[in-house]
Amino acid sequence: MRPVGVLALQGDYAEHEAALQRAGLTTIQIRKPDQLWLSADSGCRDPAISALVLPGGESTTMLRLLQLEGLWGPLGELLASGLPVLATCAGLILLASEVTQPEQESYGLLDMTVQRNGYGRQAHSGTFSIEGSELPAGTTGVFIRAPRILRTGPAVEVMARREGEPVLVRSGPILAACFHPELQPSHWLTARFAQLATETNLS
C-alpha cells in the first residue's frame, strides 16, 4: 500500500499527518524530488504515493523552498498526473490560476482567483460555519489568515460556502479548502480525502 504524501517544507504538515493517521492511513513527509516517483524513467513513471497533501502555512515561503529543494517542476508533474490532492489554505493558493495581494507564482491547476489573507489577519481568524450539499449539518471550518476565493471558472465546483462565499472547491481529483480541516477531529473533508486515497491504493 502506497502512503499518502504530505509536503513537509513548511506549515502545519504534522497536523495533517496526524489527522490522516487517525483516519487509518500511512503517511510520508515529502521533502525531495526522488520521493515522488517509484521509477526515475520519465517514460513510465508511477507515483510513489497514493495521494498528496499541500498543507497550510506561508505560501511565499513554500514557493522559495520548492525552488530551493528542486521540487517545483517535479511536484508540478505529479500534481498534473491525476493523483488525489488535498490543498488547504496556502496549498490552495499554490494551485490557483491567479493570486492577488500580492501577485505570485502558482501552478495554475485550479481556474480561480484567490486573494491572499482575504479573510483578514490573525485577529480575524476563528471557527466559522460552512455549508454544502455533501457536508453534514453543523460543519465548521477553522480559518487562519485564510485566502478568499474571488472567482471560480466553469471547471471548478464549489462544494462549500461561508456566508455565501466559496471556501471549498473541487476540480477533478483536487480538493482545495480555505480552511484547516486537520485542526478539527474527524472532519468531513479529511474523511473524504482519506476515502479518495484509499480508492487510489485499491485501483
PDB file of C-alpha atoms in Angstrom:
ATOM      1  CA  MET A   1       0.000   0.000   0.000  1.00  0.00           C
ATOM      2  CA  ARG A   2       1.386   3.364  -1.006  1.00  0.00           C
ATOM      3  CA  PRO A   3       1.418   6.076   1.676  1.00  0.00           C
ATOM      4  CA  VAL A   4      -0.171   9.495   1.412  1.00  0.00           C
ATOM      5  CA  GLY A   5       2.486  12.135   0.793  1.00  0.00           C
ATOM      6  CA  VAL A   6       2.398  15.328   2.844  1.00  0.00           C
ATOM      7  CA  LEU A   7       4.535  18.205   1.577  1.00  0.00           C
ATOM      8  CA  ALA A   8       6.718  18.946   4.600  1.00  0.00           C
ATOM      9  CA  LEU A   9       8.763  22.015   3.728  1.00  0.00           C
ATOM     10  CA  GLN A  10       6.878  24.471   5.930  1.00  0.00           C
ATOM     11  CA  GLY A  11       3.497  24.903   7.616  1.00  0.00           C
ATOM     12  CA  ASP A  12       1.221  22.558   9.522  1.00  0.00           C
ATOM     13  CA  TYR A  13       2.160  19.316   7.775  1.00  0.00           C
ATOM     14  CA  ALA A  14       2.462  17.480  11.115  1.00  0.00           C
ATOM     15  CA  GLU A  15      -1.190  18.212  11.904  1.00  0.00           C
ATOM     16  CA  HIS A  16      -2.244  16.843   8.510  1.00  0.00           C
ATOM     17  CA  GLU A  17      -0.191  13.707   9.108  1.00  0.00           C
ATOM     18  CA  ALA A  18      -1.798  13.159  12.484  1.00  0.00           C
ATOM     19  CA  ALA A  19      -5.313  13.656  11.062  1.00  0.00           C
ATOM     20  CA  LEU A  20      -4.705  11.183   8.229  1.00  0.00           C
ATOM     21  CA  GLN A  21      -3.161   8.647  10.582  1.00  0.00           C
ATOM     22  CA  ARG A  22      -6.235   8.897  12.804  1.00  0.00           C
ATOM     23  CA  ALA A  23      -8.224   8.057   9.655  1.00  0.00           C
ATOM     24  CA  GLY A  24      -6.171   4.854   9.310  1.00  0.00           C
ATOM     25  CA  LEU A  25      -3.748   5.946   6.584  1.00  0.00           C
ATOM     26  CA  THR A  26       0.027   5.658   6.355  1.00  0.00           C
ATOM     27  CA  THR A  27       1.806   8.917   5.548  1.00  0.00           C
ATOM     28  CA  ILE A  28       5.221  10.072   4.391  1.00  0.00           C
ATOM     29  CA  GLN A  29       6.746  13.547   4.595  1.00  0.00           C
ATOM     30  CA  ILE A  30       7.766  14.815   1.155  1.00  0.00           C
ATOM     31  CA  ARG A  31      10.897  16.963   1.054  1.00  0.00           C
ATOM     32  CA  LYS A  32      12.862  15.763  -2.004  1.00  0.00           C
ATOM     33  CA  PRO A  33      12.008  15.097  -5.674  1.00  0.00           C
ATOM     34  CA  ASP A  34      13.131  11.461  -5.521  1.00  0.00           C
ATOM     35  CA  GLN A  35      10.308  10.718  -3.055  1.00  0.00           C
ATOM     36  CA  LEU A  36       7.620  11.374  -5.662  1.00  0.00           C
ATOM     37  CA  TRP A  37       8.067   8.534  -8.171  1.00  0.00           C
ATOM     38  CA  LEU A  38       8.744   4.800  -7.986  1.00  0.00           C
ATOM     39  CA  SER A  39      10.880   4.982 -11.125  1.00  0.00           C
ATOM     40  CA  ALA A  40      13.207   7.656 -12.477  1.00  0.00           C
ATOM     41  CA  ASP A  41      12.195   6.696 -16.027  1.00  0.00           C
ATOM     42  CA  SER A  42      10.013   9.592 -17.192  1.00  0.00           C
ATOM     43  CA  GLY A  43       8.517   7.361 -19.891  1.00  0.00           C
ATOM     44  CA  CYS A  44       6.694   5.040 -17.475  1.00  0.00           C
ATOM     45  CA  ARG A  45       6.537   6.750 -14.121  1.00  0.00           C
ATOM     46  CA  ASP A  46       4.315   5.514 -11.311  1.00  0.00           C
ATOM     47  CA  PRO A  47       3.727   7.766  -8.299  1.00  0.00           C
ATOM     48  CA  ALA A  48       5.328   6.548  -5.077  1.00  0.00           C
ATOM     49  CA  ILE A  49       2.338   7.868  -3.121  1.00  0.00           C
ATOM     50  CA  SER A  50      -1.412   7.289  -3.323  1.00  0.00           C
ATOM     51  CA  ALA A  51      -2.371  10.926  -2.771  1.00  0.00           C
ATOM     52  CA  LEU A  52      -0.805  14.253  -1.829  1.00  0.00           C
ATOM     53  CA  VAL A  53      -1.473  16.976   0.735  1.00  0.00           C
ATOM     54  CA  LEU A  54      -0.383  20.589   0.230  1.00  0.00           C
ATOM     55  CA  PRO A  55      -0.717  21.991   3.767  1.00  0.00           C
ATOM     56  CA  GLY A  56      -1.398  25.418   5.144  1.00  0.00           C
ATOM     57  CA  GLY A  57       1.474  27.722   6.002  1.00  0.00           C
ATOM     58  CA  GLU A  58       3.063  30.732   4.308  1.00  0.00           C
ATOM     59  CA  SER A  59       2.744  30.437   0.545  1.00  0.00           C
ATOM     60  CA  THR A  60       5.658  32.694  -0.413  1.00  0.00           C
ATOM     61  CA  THR A  61       7.973  30.748   1.894  1.00  0.00           C
ATOM     62  CA  MET A  62       6.719  27.488   0.377  1.00  0.00           C
ATOM     63  CA  LEU A  63       7.445  28.841  -3.109  1.00  0.00           C
ATOM     64  CA  ARG A  64      11.027  29.667  -2.172  1.00  0.00           C
ATOM     65  CA  LEU A  65      11.589  26.270  -0.560  1.00  0.00           C
ATOM     66  CA  LEU A  66      10.081  24.401  -3.512  1.00  0.00           C
ATOM     67  CA  GLN A  67      12.592  26.110  -5.772  1.00  0.00           C
ATOM     68  CA  LEU A  68      15.474  25.644  -3.340  1.00  0.00           C
ATOM     69  CA  GLU A  69      14.849  21.899  -2.979  1.00  0.00           C
ATOM     70  CA  GLY A  70      14.350  21.352  -6.709  1.00  0.00           C
ATOM     71  CA  LEU A  71      10.744  20.331  -6.133  1.00  0.00           C
ATOM     72  CA  TRP A  72       8.888  22.936  -8.182  1.00  0.00           C
ATOM     73  CA  GLY A  73       8.951  21.128 -11.537  1.00  0.00           C
ATOM     74  CA  PRO A  74       8.722  17.507 -10.281  1.00  0.00           C
ATOM     75  CA  LEU A  75       5.869  18.384  -7.930  1.00  0.00           C
ATOM     76  CA  GLY A  76       4.015  20.139 -10.748  1.00  0.00           C
ATOM     77  CA  GLU A  77       4.345  16.997 -12.871  1.00  0.00           C
ATOM     78  CA  LEU A  78       2.916  14.898 -10.062  1.00  0.00           C
ATOM     79  CA  LEU A  79       0.053  17.336  -9.429  1.00  0.00           C
ATOM     80  CA  ALA A  80      -0.921  17.113 -13.104  1.00  0.00           C
ATOM     81  CA  SER A  81      -0.824  13.294 -13.119  1.00  0.00           C
ATOM     82  CA  GLY A  82      -4.354  12.795 -11.785  1.00  0.00           C
ATOM     83  CA  LEU A  83      -3.367  11.884  -8.231  1.00  0.00           C
ATOM     84  CA  PRO A  84      -5.873  12.859  -5.497  1.00  0.00           C
ATOM     85  CA  VAL A  85      -4.764  16.127  -3.895  1.00  0.00           C
ATOM     86  CA  LEU A  86      -5.919  17.962  -0.783  1.00  0.00           C
ATOM     87  CA  ALA A  87      -4.768  21.586  -0.674  1.00  0.00           C
ATOM     88  CA  THR A  88      -5.549  23.741   2.356  1.00  0.00           C
ATOM     89  CA  CYS A  89      -5.025  27.471   2.850  1.00  0.00           C
ATOM     90  CA  ALA A  90      -1.517  28.135   1.459  1.00  0.00           C
ATOM     91  CA  GLY A  91      -1.811  24.913  -0.553  1.00  0.00           C
ATOM     92  CA  LEU A  92      -4.930  26.296  -2.227  1.00  0.00           C
ATOM     93  CA  ILE A  93      -3.001  29.462  -3.135  1.00  0.00           C
ATOM     94  CA  LEU A  94      -0.284  27.368  -4.780  1.00  0.00           C
ATOM     95  CA  LEU A  95      -2.870  25.766  -7.099  1.00  0.00           C
ATOM     96  CA  ALA A  96      -4.888  28.834  -8.125  1.00  0.00           C
ATOM     97  CA  SER A  97      -4.605  30.241 -11.637  1.00  0.00           C
ATOM     98  CA  GLU A  98      -4.470  33.820 -10.310  1.00  0.00           C
ATOM     99  CA  VAL A  99      -3.218  35.101  -6.952  1.00  0.00           C
ATOM    100  CA  THR A 100      -3.682  38.686  -5.753  1.00  0.00           C
ATOM    101  CA  GLN A 101      -2.447  40.945  -2.910  1.00  0.00           C
ATOM    102  CA  PRO A 102       0.274  40.433  -3.900  1.00  0.00           C
ATOM    103  CA  GLU A 103       0.514  38.523  -7.157  1.00  0.00           C
ATOM    104  CA  GLN A 104       2.735  35.456  -7.005  1.00  0.00           C
ATOM    105  CA  GLU A 105       3.672  32.379  -8.984  1.00  0.00           C
ATOM    106  CA  SER A 106       1.411  29.336  -8.771  1.00  0.00           C
ATOM    107  CA  TYR A 107       0.758  26.031 -10.521  1.00  0.00           C
ATOM    108  CA  GLY A 108      -2.486  27.290 -12.090  1.00  0.00           C
ATOM    109  CA  LEU A 109      -4.287  23.944 -11.895  1.00  0.00           C
ATOM    110  CA  LEU A 110      -7.481  25.428 -10.458  1.00  0.00           C
ATOM    111  CA  ASP A 111      -9.267  28.028 -12.597  1.00  0.00           C
ATOM    112  CA  MET A 112      -9.919  30.571  -9.863  1.00  0.00           C
ATOM    113  CA  THR A 113      -8.731  33.870  -8.472  1.00  0.00           C
ATOM    114  CA  VAL A 114      -7.566  33.889  -4.859  1.00  0.00           C
ATOM    115  CA  GLN A 115      -6.822  36.843  -2.576  1.00  0.00           C
ATOM    116  CA  ARG A 116      -4.114  36.133  -0.010  1.00  0.00           C
ATOM    117  CA  ASN A 117      -5.221  36.822   3.598  1.00  0.00           C
ATOM    118  CA  GLY A 118      -8.609  37.728   2.164  1.00  0.00           C
ATOM    119  CA  TYR A 119     -10.425  36.981   5.418  1.00  0.00           C
ATOM    120  CA  GLY A 120      -8.085  39.176   7.439  1.00  0.00           C
ATOM    121  CA  ARG A 121      -5.118  38.674   9.715  1.00  0.00           C
ATOM    122  CA  GLN A 122      -4.748  36.688  12.931  1.00  0.00           C
ATOM    123  CA  ALA A 123      -7.301  38.802  14.803  1.00  0.00           C
ATOM    124  CA  HIS A 124      -9.974  37.776  12.289  1.00  0.00           C
ATOM    125  CA  SER A 125      -9.169  34.065  12.466  1.00  0.00           C
ATOM    126  CA  GLY A 126     -11.537  31.584  14.088  1.00  0.00           C
ATOM    127  CA  THR A 127     -14.034  28.785  13.559  1.00  0.00           C
ATOM    128  CA  PHE A 128     -16.957  29.519  11.257  1.00  0.00           C
ATOM    129  CA  SER A 129     -19.972  27.638   9.934  1.00  0.00           C
ATOM    130  CA  ILE A 130     -19.690  26.273   6.388  1.00  0.00           C
ATOM    131  CA  GLU A 131     -22.477  24.794   4.285  1.00  0.00           C
ATOM    132  CA  GLY A 132     -22.652  22.478   1.272  1.00  0.00           C
ATOM    133  CA  SER A 133     -24.924  19.782  -0.124  1.00  0.00           C
ATOM    134  CA  GLU A 134     -22.470  16.981   0.744  1.00  0.00           C
ATOM    135  CA  LEU A 135     -21.485  18.315   4.160  1.00  0.00           C
ATOM    136  CA  PRO A 136     -23.264  17.251   7.360  1.00  0.00           C
ATOM    137  CA  ALA A 137     -25.343  19.920   9.068  1.00  0.00           C
ATOM    138  CA  GLY A 138     -23.334  21.883  11.591  1.00  0.00           C
ATOM    139  CA  THR A 139     -19.988  21.507   9.778  1.00  0.00           C
ATOM    140  CA  THR A 140     -17.473  24.208  10.615  1.00  0.00           C
ATOM    141  CA  GLY A 141     -14.039  25.229   9.377  1.00  0.00           C
ATOM    142  CA  VAL A 142     -11.034  26.788  11.102  1.00  0.00           C
ATOM    143  CA  PHE A 143      -9.911  29.890   9.183  1.00  0.00           C
ATOM    144  CA  ILE A 144      -6.418  31.229   9.976  1.00  0.00           C
ATOM    145  CA  ARG A 145      -5.272  34.230   7.902  1.00  0.00           C
ATOM    146  CA  ALA A 146      -7.301  32.484   5.234  1.00  0.00           C
ATOM    147  CA  PRO A 147      -7.278  33.160   1.493  1.00  0.00           C
ATOM    148  CA  ARG A 148     -10.500  34.314  -0.151  1.00  0.00           C
ATOM    149  CA  ILE A 149     -11.781  32.826  -3.407  1.00  0.00           C
ATOM    150  CA  LEU A 150     -12.877  35.749  -5.581  1.00  0.00           C
ATOM    151  CA  ARG A 151     -13.721  33.869  -8.785  1.00  0.00           C
ATOM    152  CA  THR A 152     -14.181  30.284  -9.925  1.00  0.00           C
ATOM    153  CA  GLY A 153     -14.156  29.034 -13.509  1.00  0.00           C
ATOM    154  CA  PRO A 154     -16.646  26.571 -15.036  1.00  0.00           C
ATOM    155  CA  ALA A 155     -14.428  23.541 -14.330  1.00  0.00           C
ATOM    156  CA  VAL A 156     -14.281  24.323 -10.602  1.00  0.00           C
ATOM    157  CA  GLU A 157     -17.145  23.001  -8.475  1.00  0.00           C
ATOM    158  CA  VAL A 158     -17.979  24.850  -5.280  1.00  0.00           C
ATOM    159  CA  MET A 159     -18.591  22.269  -2.552  1.00  0.00           C
ATOM    160  CA  ALA A 160     -18.982  24.533   0.483  1.00  0.00           C
ATOM    161  CA  ARG A 161     -19.563  28.178   1.276  1.00  0.00           C
ATOM    162  CA  ARG A 162     -19.097  30.508   4.223  1.00  0.00           C
ATOM    163  CA  GLU A 163     -21.779  33.170   4.288  1.00  0.00           C
ATOM    164  CA  GLY A 164     -22.351  32.624   0.583  1.00  0.00           C
ATOM    165  CA  GLU A 165     -18.684  32.742  -0.454  1.00  0.00           C
ATOM    166  CA  PRO A 166     -16.886  29.647  -1.785  1.00  0.00           C
ATOM    167  CA  VAL A 167     -14.422  28.102   0.687  1.00  0.00           C
ATOM    168  CA  LEU A 168     -14.139  24.504  -0.552  1.00  0.00           C
ATOM    169  CA  VAL A 169     -13.808  23.581  -4.222  1.00  0.00           C
ATOM    170  CA  ARG A 170     -13.215  20.521  -6.332  1.00  0.00           C
ATOM    171  CA  SER A 171     -11.773  20.087  -9.804  1.00  0.00           C
ATOM    172  CA  GLY A 172     -11.240  16.508 -10.917  1.00  0.00           C
ATOM    173  CA  PRO A 173      -9.160  14.750  -8.223  1.00  0.00           C
ATOM    174  CA  ILE A 174      -8.222  18.008  -6.476  1.00  0.00           C
ATOM    175  CA  LEU A 175      -9.942  19.227  -3.296  1.00  0.00           C
ATOM    176  CA  ALA A 176      -8.952  22.709  -2.102  1.00  0.00           C
ATOM    177  CA  ALA A 177     -10.085  24.484   1.058  1.00  0.00           C
ATOM    178  CA  CYS A 178      -9.585  27.954   2.502  1.00  0.00           C
ATOM    179  CA  PHE A 179      -9.843  26.438   5.997  1.00  0.00           C
ATOM    180  CA  HIS A 180      -7.933  23.833   8.036  1.00  0.00           C
ATOM    181  CA  PRO A 181      -9.803  20.504   8.425  1.00  0.00           C
ATOM    182  CA  GLU A 182      -6.722  18.925  10.025  1.00  0.00           C
ATOM    183  CA  LEU A 183      -7.231  21.094  13.116  1.00  0.00           C
ATOM    184  CA  GLN A 184     -10.607  19.513  13.892  1.00  0.00           C
ATOM    185  CA  PRO A 185     -11.064  15.872  14.981  1.00  0.00           C
ATOM    186  CA  SER A 186     -12.725  13.662  12.361  1.00  0.00           C
ATOM    187  CA  HIS A 187     -13.551  16.492   9.965  1.00  0.00           C
ATOM    188  CA  TRP A 188     -15.721  15.520   6.983  1.00  0.00           C
ATOM    189  CA  LEU A 189     -13.135  16.777   4.498  1.00  0.00           C
ATOM    190  CA  THR A 190     -10.317  14.693   5.993  1.00  0.00           C
ATOM    191  CA  ALA A 191     -12.546  11.612   5.833  1.00  0.00           C
ATOM    192  CA  ARG A 192     -13.499  12.368   2.223  1.00  0.00           C
ATOM    193  CA  PHE A 193      -9.872  12.753   1.194  1.00  0.00           C
ATOM    194  CA  ALA A 194      -8.901   9.569   3.057  1.00  0.00           C
ATOM    195  CA  GLN A 195     -11.563   7.744   1.040  1.00  0.00           C
ATOM    196  CA  LEU A 196     -10.092   9.041  -2.233  1.00  0.00           C
ATOM    197  CA  ALA A 197      -6.588   7.982  -1.183  1.00  0.00           C
ATOM    198  CA  THR A 198      -7.807   4.509  -0.237  1.00  0.00           C
ATOM    199  CA  GLU A 199      -9.641   4.088  -3.541  1.00  0.00           C
ATOM    200  CA  THR A 200      -6.452   5.038  -5.410  1.00  0.00           C
ATOM    201  CA  ASN A 201      -4.481   2.431  -3.466  1.00  0.00           C
ATOM    202  CA  LEU A 202      -7.014  -0.250  -4.362  1.00  0.00           C
ATOM    203  CA  SER A 203      -7.148   0.586  -8.076  1.00  0.00           C
TER     204      SER A 203
END
